[in-house]
Short mmCIF file of C-alpha atoms and ligand atoms in Angstrom, two decimals:
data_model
loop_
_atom_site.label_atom_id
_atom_site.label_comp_id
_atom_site.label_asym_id
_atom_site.label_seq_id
_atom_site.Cartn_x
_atom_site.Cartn_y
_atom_site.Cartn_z
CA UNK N 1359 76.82 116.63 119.77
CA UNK N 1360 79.08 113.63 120.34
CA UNK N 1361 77.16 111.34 118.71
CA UNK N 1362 76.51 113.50 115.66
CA UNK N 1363 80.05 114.21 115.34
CA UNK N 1364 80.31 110.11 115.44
CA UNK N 1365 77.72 109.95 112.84
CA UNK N 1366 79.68 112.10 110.74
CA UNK N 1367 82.70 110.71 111.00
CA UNK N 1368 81.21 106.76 110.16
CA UNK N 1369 80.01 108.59 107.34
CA UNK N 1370 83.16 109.93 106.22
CA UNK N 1371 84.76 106.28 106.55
CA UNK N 1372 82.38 104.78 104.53
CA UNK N 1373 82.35 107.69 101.66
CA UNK N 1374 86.15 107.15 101.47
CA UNK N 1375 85.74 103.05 101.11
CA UNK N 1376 83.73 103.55 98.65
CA UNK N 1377 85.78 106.36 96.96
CA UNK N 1378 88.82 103.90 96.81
CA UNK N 1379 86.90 100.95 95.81
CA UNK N 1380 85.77 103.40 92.53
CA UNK N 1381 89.15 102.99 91.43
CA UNK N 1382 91.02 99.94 93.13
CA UNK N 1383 90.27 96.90 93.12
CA UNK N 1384 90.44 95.76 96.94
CA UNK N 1385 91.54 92.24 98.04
CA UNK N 1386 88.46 92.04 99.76
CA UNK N 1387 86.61 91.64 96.24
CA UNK N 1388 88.40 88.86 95.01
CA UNK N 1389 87.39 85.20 96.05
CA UNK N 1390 88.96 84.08 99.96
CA UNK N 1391 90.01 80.57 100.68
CA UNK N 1392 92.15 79.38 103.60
CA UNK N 1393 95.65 80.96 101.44
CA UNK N 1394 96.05 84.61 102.97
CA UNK N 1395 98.09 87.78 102.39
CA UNK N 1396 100.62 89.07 99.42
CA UNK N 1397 103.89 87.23 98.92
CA UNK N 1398 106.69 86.47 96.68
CA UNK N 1399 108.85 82.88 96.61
CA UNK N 1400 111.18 81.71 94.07
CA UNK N 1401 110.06 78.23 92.15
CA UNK N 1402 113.39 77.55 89.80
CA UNK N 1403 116.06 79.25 88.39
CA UNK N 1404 114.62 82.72 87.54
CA UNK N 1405 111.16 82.14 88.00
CA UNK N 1406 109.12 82.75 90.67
CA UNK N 1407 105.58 83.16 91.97
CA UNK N 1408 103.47 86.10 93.87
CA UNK N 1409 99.97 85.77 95.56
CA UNK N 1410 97.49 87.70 96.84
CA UNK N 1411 95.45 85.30 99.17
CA UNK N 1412 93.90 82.70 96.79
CA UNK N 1413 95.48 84.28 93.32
CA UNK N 1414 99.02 83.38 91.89
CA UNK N 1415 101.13 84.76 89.07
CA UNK N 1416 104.14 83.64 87.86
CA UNK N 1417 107.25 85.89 86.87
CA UNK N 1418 110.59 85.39 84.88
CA UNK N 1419 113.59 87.72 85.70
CA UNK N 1420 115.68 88.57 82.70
CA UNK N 1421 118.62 91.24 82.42
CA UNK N 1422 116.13 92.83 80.26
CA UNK N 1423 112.98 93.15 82.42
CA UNK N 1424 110.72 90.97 83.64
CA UNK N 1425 107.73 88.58 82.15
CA UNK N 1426 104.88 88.75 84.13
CA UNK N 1427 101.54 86.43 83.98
CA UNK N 1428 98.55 87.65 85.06
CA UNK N 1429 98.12 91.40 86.66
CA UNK N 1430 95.14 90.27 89.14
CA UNK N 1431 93.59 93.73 89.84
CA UNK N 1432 94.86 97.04 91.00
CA UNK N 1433 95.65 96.73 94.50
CA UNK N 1434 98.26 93.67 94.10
CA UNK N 1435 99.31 94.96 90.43
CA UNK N 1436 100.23 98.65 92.80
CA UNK N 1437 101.81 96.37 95.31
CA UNK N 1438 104.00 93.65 92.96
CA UNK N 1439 105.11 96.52 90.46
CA UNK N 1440 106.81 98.22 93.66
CA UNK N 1441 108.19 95.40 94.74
CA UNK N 1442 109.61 93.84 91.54
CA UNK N 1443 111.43 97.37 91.17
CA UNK N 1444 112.83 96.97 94.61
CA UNK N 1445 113.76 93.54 94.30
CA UNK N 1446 115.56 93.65 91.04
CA UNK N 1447 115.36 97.22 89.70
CA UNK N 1448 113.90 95.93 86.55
CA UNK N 1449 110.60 96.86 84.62
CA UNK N 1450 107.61 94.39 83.97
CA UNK N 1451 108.58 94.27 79.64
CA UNK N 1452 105.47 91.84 79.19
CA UNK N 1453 101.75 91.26 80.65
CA UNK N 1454 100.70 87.47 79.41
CA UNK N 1455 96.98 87.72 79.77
CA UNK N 1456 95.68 84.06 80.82
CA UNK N 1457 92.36 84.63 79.87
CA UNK N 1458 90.04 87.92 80.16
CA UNK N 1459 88.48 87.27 83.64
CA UNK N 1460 88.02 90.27 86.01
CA UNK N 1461 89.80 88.72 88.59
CA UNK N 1462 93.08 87.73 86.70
CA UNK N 1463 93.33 90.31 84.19
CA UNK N 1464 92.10 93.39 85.63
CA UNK N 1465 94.98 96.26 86.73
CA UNK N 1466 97.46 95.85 83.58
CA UNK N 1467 97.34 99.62 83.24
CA UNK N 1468 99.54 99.93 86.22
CA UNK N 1469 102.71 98.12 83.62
CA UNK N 1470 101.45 100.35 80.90
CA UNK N 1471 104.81 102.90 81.23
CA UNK N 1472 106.85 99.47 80.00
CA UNK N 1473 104.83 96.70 79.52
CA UNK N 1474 103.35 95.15 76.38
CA UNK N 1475 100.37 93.21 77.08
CA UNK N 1476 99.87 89.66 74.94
CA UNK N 1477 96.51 87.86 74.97
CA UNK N 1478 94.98 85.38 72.53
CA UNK N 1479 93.13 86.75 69.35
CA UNK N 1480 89.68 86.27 70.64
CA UNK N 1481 90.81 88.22 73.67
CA UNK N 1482 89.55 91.39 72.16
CA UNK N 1483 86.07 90.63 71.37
CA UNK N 1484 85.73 90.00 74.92
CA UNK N 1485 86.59 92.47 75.89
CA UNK N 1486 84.77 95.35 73.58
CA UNK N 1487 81.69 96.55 74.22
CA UNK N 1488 78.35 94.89 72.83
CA UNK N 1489 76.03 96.40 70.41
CA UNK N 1490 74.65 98.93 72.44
CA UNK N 1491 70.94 97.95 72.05
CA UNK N 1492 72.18 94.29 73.79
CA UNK N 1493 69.20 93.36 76.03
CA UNK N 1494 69.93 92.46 79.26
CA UNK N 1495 70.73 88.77 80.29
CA UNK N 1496 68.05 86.89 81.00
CA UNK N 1497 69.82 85.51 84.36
CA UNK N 1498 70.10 89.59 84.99
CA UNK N 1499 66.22 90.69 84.21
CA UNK N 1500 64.82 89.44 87.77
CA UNK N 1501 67.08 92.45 89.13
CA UNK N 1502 65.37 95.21 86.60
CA UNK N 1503 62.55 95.59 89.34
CA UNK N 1504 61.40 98.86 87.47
CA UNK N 1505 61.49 97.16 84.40
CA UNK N 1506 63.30 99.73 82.23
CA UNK N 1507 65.97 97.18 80.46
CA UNK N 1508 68.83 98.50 82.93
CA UNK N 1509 70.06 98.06 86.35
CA UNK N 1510 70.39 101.16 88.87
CA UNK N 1511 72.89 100.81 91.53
CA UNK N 1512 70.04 100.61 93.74
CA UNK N 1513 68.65 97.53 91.84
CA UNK N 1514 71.72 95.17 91.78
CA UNK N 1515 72.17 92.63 93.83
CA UNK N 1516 75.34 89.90 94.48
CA UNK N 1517 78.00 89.68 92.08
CA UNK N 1518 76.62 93.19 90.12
CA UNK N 1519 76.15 95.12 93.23
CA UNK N 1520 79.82 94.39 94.84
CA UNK N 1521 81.66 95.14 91.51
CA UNK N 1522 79.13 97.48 90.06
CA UNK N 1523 81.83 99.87 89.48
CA UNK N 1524 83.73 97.03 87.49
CA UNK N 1525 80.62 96.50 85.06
CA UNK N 1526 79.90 100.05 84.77
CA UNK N 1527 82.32 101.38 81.86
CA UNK N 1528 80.71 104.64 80.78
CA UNK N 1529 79.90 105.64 84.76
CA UNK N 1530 76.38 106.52 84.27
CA UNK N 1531 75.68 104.85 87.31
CA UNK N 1532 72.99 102.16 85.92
CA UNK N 1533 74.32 99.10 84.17
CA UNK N 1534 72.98 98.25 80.12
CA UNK N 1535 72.55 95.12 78.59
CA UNK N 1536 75.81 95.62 76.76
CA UNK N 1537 77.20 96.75 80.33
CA UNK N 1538 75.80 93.61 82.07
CA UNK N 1539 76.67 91.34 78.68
CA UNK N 1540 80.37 92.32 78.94
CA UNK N 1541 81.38 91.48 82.31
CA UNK N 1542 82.92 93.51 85.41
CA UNK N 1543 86.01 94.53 83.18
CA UNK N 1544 86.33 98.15 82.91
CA UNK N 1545 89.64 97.63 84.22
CA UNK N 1546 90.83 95.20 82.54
CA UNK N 1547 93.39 96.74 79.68
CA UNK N 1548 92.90 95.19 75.93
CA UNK N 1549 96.14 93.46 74.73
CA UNK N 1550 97.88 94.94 71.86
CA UNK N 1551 99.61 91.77 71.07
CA UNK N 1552 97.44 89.11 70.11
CA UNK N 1553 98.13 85.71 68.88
CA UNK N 1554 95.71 82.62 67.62
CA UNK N 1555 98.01 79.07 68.00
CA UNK N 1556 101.12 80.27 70.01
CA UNK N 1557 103.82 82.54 70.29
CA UNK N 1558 107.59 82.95 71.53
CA UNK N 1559 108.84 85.70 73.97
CA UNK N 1560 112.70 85.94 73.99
CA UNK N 1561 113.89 88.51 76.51
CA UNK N 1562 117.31 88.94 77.96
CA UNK N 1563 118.01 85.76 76.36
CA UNK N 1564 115.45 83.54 77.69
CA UNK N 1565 112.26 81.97 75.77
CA UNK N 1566 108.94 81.75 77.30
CA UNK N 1567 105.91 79.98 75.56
CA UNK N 1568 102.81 81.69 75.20
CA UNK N 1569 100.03 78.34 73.93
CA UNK N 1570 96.46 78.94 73.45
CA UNK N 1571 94.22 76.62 74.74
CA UNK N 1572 90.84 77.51 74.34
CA UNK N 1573 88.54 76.05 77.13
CA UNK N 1574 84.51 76.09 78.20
CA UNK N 1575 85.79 78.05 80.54
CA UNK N 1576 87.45 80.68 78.22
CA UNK N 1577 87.29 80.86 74.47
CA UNK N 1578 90.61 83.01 75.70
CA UNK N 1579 92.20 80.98 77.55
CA UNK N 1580 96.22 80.92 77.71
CA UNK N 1581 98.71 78.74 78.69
CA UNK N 1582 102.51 79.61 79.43
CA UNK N 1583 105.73 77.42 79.64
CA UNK N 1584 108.96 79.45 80.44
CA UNK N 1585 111.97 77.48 79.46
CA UNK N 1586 116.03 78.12 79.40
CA UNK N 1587 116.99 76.64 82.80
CA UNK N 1588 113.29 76.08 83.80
CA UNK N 1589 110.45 74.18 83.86
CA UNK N 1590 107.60 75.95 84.74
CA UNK N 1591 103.49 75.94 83.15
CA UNK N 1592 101.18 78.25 84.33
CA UNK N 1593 97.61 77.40 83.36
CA UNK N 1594 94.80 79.49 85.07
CA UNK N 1595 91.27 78.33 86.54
CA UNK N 1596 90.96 75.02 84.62
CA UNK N 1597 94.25 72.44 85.69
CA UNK N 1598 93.80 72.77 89.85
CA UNK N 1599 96.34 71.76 92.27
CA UNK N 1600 94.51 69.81 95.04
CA UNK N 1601 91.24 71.25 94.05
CA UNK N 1602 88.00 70.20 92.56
CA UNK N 1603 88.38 72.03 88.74
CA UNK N 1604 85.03 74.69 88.43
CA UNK N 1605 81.83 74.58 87.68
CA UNK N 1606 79.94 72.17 85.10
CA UNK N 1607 83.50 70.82 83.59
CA UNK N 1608 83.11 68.78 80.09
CA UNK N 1609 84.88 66.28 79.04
CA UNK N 1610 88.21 68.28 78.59
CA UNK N 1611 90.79 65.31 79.79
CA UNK N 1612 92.79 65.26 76.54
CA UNK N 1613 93.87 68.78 76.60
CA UNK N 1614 94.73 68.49 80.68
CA UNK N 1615 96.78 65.25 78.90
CA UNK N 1616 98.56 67.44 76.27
CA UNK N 1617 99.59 70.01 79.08
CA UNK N 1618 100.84 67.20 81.59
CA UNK N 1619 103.21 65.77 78.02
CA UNK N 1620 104.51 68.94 78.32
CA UNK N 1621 108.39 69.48 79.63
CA UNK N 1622 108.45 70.75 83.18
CA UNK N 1623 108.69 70.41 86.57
CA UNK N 1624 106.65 72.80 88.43
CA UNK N 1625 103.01 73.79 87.71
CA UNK N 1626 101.27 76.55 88.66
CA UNK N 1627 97.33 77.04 88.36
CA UNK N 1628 95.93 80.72 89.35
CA UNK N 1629 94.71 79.60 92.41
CA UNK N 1630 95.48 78.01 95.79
CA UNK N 1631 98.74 75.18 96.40
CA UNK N 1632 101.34 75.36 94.79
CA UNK N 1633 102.10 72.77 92.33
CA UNK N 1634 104.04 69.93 90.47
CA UNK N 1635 103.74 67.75 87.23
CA UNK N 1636 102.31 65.10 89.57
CA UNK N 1637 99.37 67.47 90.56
CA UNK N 1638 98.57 67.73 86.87
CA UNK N 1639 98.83 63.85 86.81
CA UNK N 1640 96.34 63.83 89.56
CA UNK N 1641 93.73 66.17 88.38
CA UNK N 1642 93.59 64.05 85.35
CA UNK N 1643 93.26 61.23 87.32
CA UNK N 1644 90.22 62.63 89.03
CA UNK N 1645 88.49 63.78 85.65
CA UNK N 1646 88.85 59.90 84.56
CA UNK N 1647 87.15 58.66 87.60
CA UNK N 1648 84.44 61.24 87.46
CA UNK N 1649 84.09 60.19 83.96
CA UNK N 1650 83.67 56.65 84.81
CA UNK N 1651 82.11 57.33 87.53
CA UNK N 1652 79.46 59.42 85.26
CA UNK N 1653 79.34 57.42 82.52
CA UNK N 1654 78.25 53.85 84.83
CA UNK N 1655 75.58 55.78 86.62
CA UNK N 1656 74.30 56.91 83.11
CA UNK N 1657 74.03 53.21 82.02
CA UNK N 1658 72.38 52.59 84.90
CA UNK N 1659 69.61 54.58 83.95
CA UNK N 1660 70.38 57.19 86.14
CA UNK N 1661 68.66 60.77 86.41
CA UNK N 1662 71.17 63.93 86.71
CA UNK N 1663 69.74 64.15 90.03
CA UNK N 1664 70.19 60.68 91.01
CA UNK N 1665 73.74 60.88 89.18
CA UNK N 1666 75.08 63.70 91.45
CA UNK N 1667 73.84 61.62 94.91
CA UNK N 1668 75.45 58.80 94.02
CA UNK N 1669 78.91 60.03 92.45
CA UNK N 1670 80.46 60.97 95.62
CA UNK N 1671 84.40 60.46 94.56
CA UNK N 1672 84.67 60.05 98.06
CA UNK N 1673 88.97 59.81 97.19
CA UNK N 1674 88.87 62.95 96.75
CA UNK N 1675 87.23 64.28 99.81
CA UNK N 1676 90.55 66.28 101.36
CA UNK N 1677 90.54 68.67 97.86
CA UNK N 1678 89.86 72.14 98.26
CA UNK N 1679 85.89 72.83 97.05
CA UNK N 1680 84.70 69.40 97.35
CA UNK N 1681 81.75 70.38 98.82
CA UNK N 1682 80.65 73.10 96.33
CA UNK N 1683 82.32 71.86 92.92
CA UNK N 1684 81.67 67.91 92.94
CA UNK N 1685 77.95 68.38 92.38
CA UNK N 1686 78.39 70.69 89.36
CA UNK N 1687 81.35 68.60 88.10
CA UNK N 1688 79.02 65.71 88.14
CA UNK N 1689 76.21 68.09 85.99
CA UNK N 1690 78.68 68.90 83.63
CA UNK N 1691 80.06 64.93 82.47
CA UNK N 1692 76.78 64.29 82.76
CA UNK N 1693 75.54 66.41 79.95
CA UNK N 1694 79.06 65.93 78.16
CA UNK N 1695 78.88 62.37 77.98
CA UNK N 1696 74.82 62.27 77.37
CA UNK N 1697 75.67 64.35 74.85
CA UNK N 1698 78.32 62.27 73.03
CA UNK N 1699 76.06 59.31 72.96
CA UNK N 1700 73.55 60.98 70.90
ZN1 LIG R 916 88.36 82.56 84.92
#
């Protein structure tokens, strides 16, 4: 009797997990790195920065509300809207989208009662749903083990199975090619202020920059300079502080150069340290050695493979990811510059 009441109750823990994670997103979901737990700390004048664990946004206080970057998800969006109305007693007037990401802009709904929400123009076709007779991926087919062009909860695996929720927008409980095609963003709320080359927030009499920047990362992608008083970028995923950048980067040094011309002081990316203009300098830096690095084991005749064994960029050993990114960072120059010389 004991043990079936035990039974029951495990059961009941694990029914109410799940229930939550239906309709939160938990920290738990989001990528962990050694920076833990939610916080807020001023950077300059009226601008300041919140994290949960490895995610930052950036904020601007006004006398007319507040200018937030990047909502994260649901849990810290809950957690920073109560706290922003504690702190200052203002409301959240604008949601800058950085790019349309799960993990960054996921949860805007929670601003909805005041917010406007601004993305870049290409934002929304991200964001809408595919023709409806999209196939599936062809990096999602190995999971269609019955072979009927969609994925069953019981079918996915990694990335589809933990945020299956996330990809599933109509809740039929099996995930379509259009489904799968879109991305794990059923929460993340369309803007309904979009913009192609940039555009200026003034609020309580302060400016703030919104710049696109479109990047192989994100066709999306957003960059935001708050001025009057400060100096302050925020640039998500692609400029990292003390961190290998992600995944098969190209040759994108010239825009990370026409970011670090830029007038300010303090730079935040989305993720991880905390940063300055020097760490800006510094990731450029590492692009142009990776470059060179690249582009003398090409002339040598090099292989891809032989390429990522031998450019180690051993400087740069101490930076967050080294072990995972430098490899693909080495693919991704690679094809770049093979590329270029063709
Ligand atoms: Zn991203």
């Amino acid at each position: 009797m004991g043990r079936c009441m035990k039974v029951v109750g495990v059961a009941a823990f694990v029914l109410a997990v799940f229930a939550q994670s239906a309709r939160a997103q938990t920290a738990a979901q989001y990528q962990q790195t050694q920076f833990k737990g939610k916080e807020i700390g001023k950077l300059t004048g009226d601008v300041y920065f919140a994290r949960m664990d490895d995610y930052v946004s950036v904020f601007m206080v006004t006398p007319e509300g507040i200018v937030l970057v990047e909502p994260i998800g649901t849990e810290f969006a809950t957690w920073l809207k109560a706290e922003l109305a504690r702190r200052f007693n203002l409301p959240v007037k604008y949601v800058i989208y950085s790019h349309s990401h799960w993990d960054h802009a996921s949860g805007g709904a929670v601003y909805a009662d005041t917010a406007r929400f601004i993305g870049h123009e290409n934002m929304l076709k991200n964001v809408a749903m595919p023709a409806a007779n999209t196939p599936l991926p062809q990096n999602a087919k190995a999971q269609d083990t019955n072979g009927n062009g969609r994925i069953e909860q019981a079918e996915a695996r990694g990335q589809m199975q933990t945020l299956f929720d996330l990809y599933d927008a109509n809740k039929d409980g099996a995930l379509s090619g259009a489904e799968v095609t879109r991305g794990p963003i059923t929460l993340v709320r369309a803007p309904d202020l979009t913009y192609t080359d940039r555009i200026h927030i003034n609020l309580g009499g302060k400016r703030v920059e919104v710049i696109a920047r479109p990047i192989a990362h994100a066709d999306d992608n957003t960059i935001v300079r708050f001025v009057d008083g400060t100096g302050v970028v925020f640039a998500s995923d692609w400029i990292t502080v003390r961190r290998l950048p992600f995944g098969a980067i190209g040759d994108e040094i010239a825009m990370v150069k026409a970011v670090e011309a830029m007038d300010f002081e303090y730079f935040v990316c989305s993720h991880g340290a905390l940063g300055k203009k020097a760490d800006v300098t510094a990731n450029i830096r590492y692009r142009e050695e990776l470059r060179d690095a690249v582009a003398k084991s090409i002339a040598a005749g090099q292989t891809l493979e032989q390429a990522q064994a031998s450019v180690m960029m051993e400087a740069y050993k101490a930076w967050d990811f080294y072990e995972q990114q430098r490899p693909q960072n080495v693919a991704g120059m690679y094809r770049a510059l093979s590329t270029n010389r063709r």
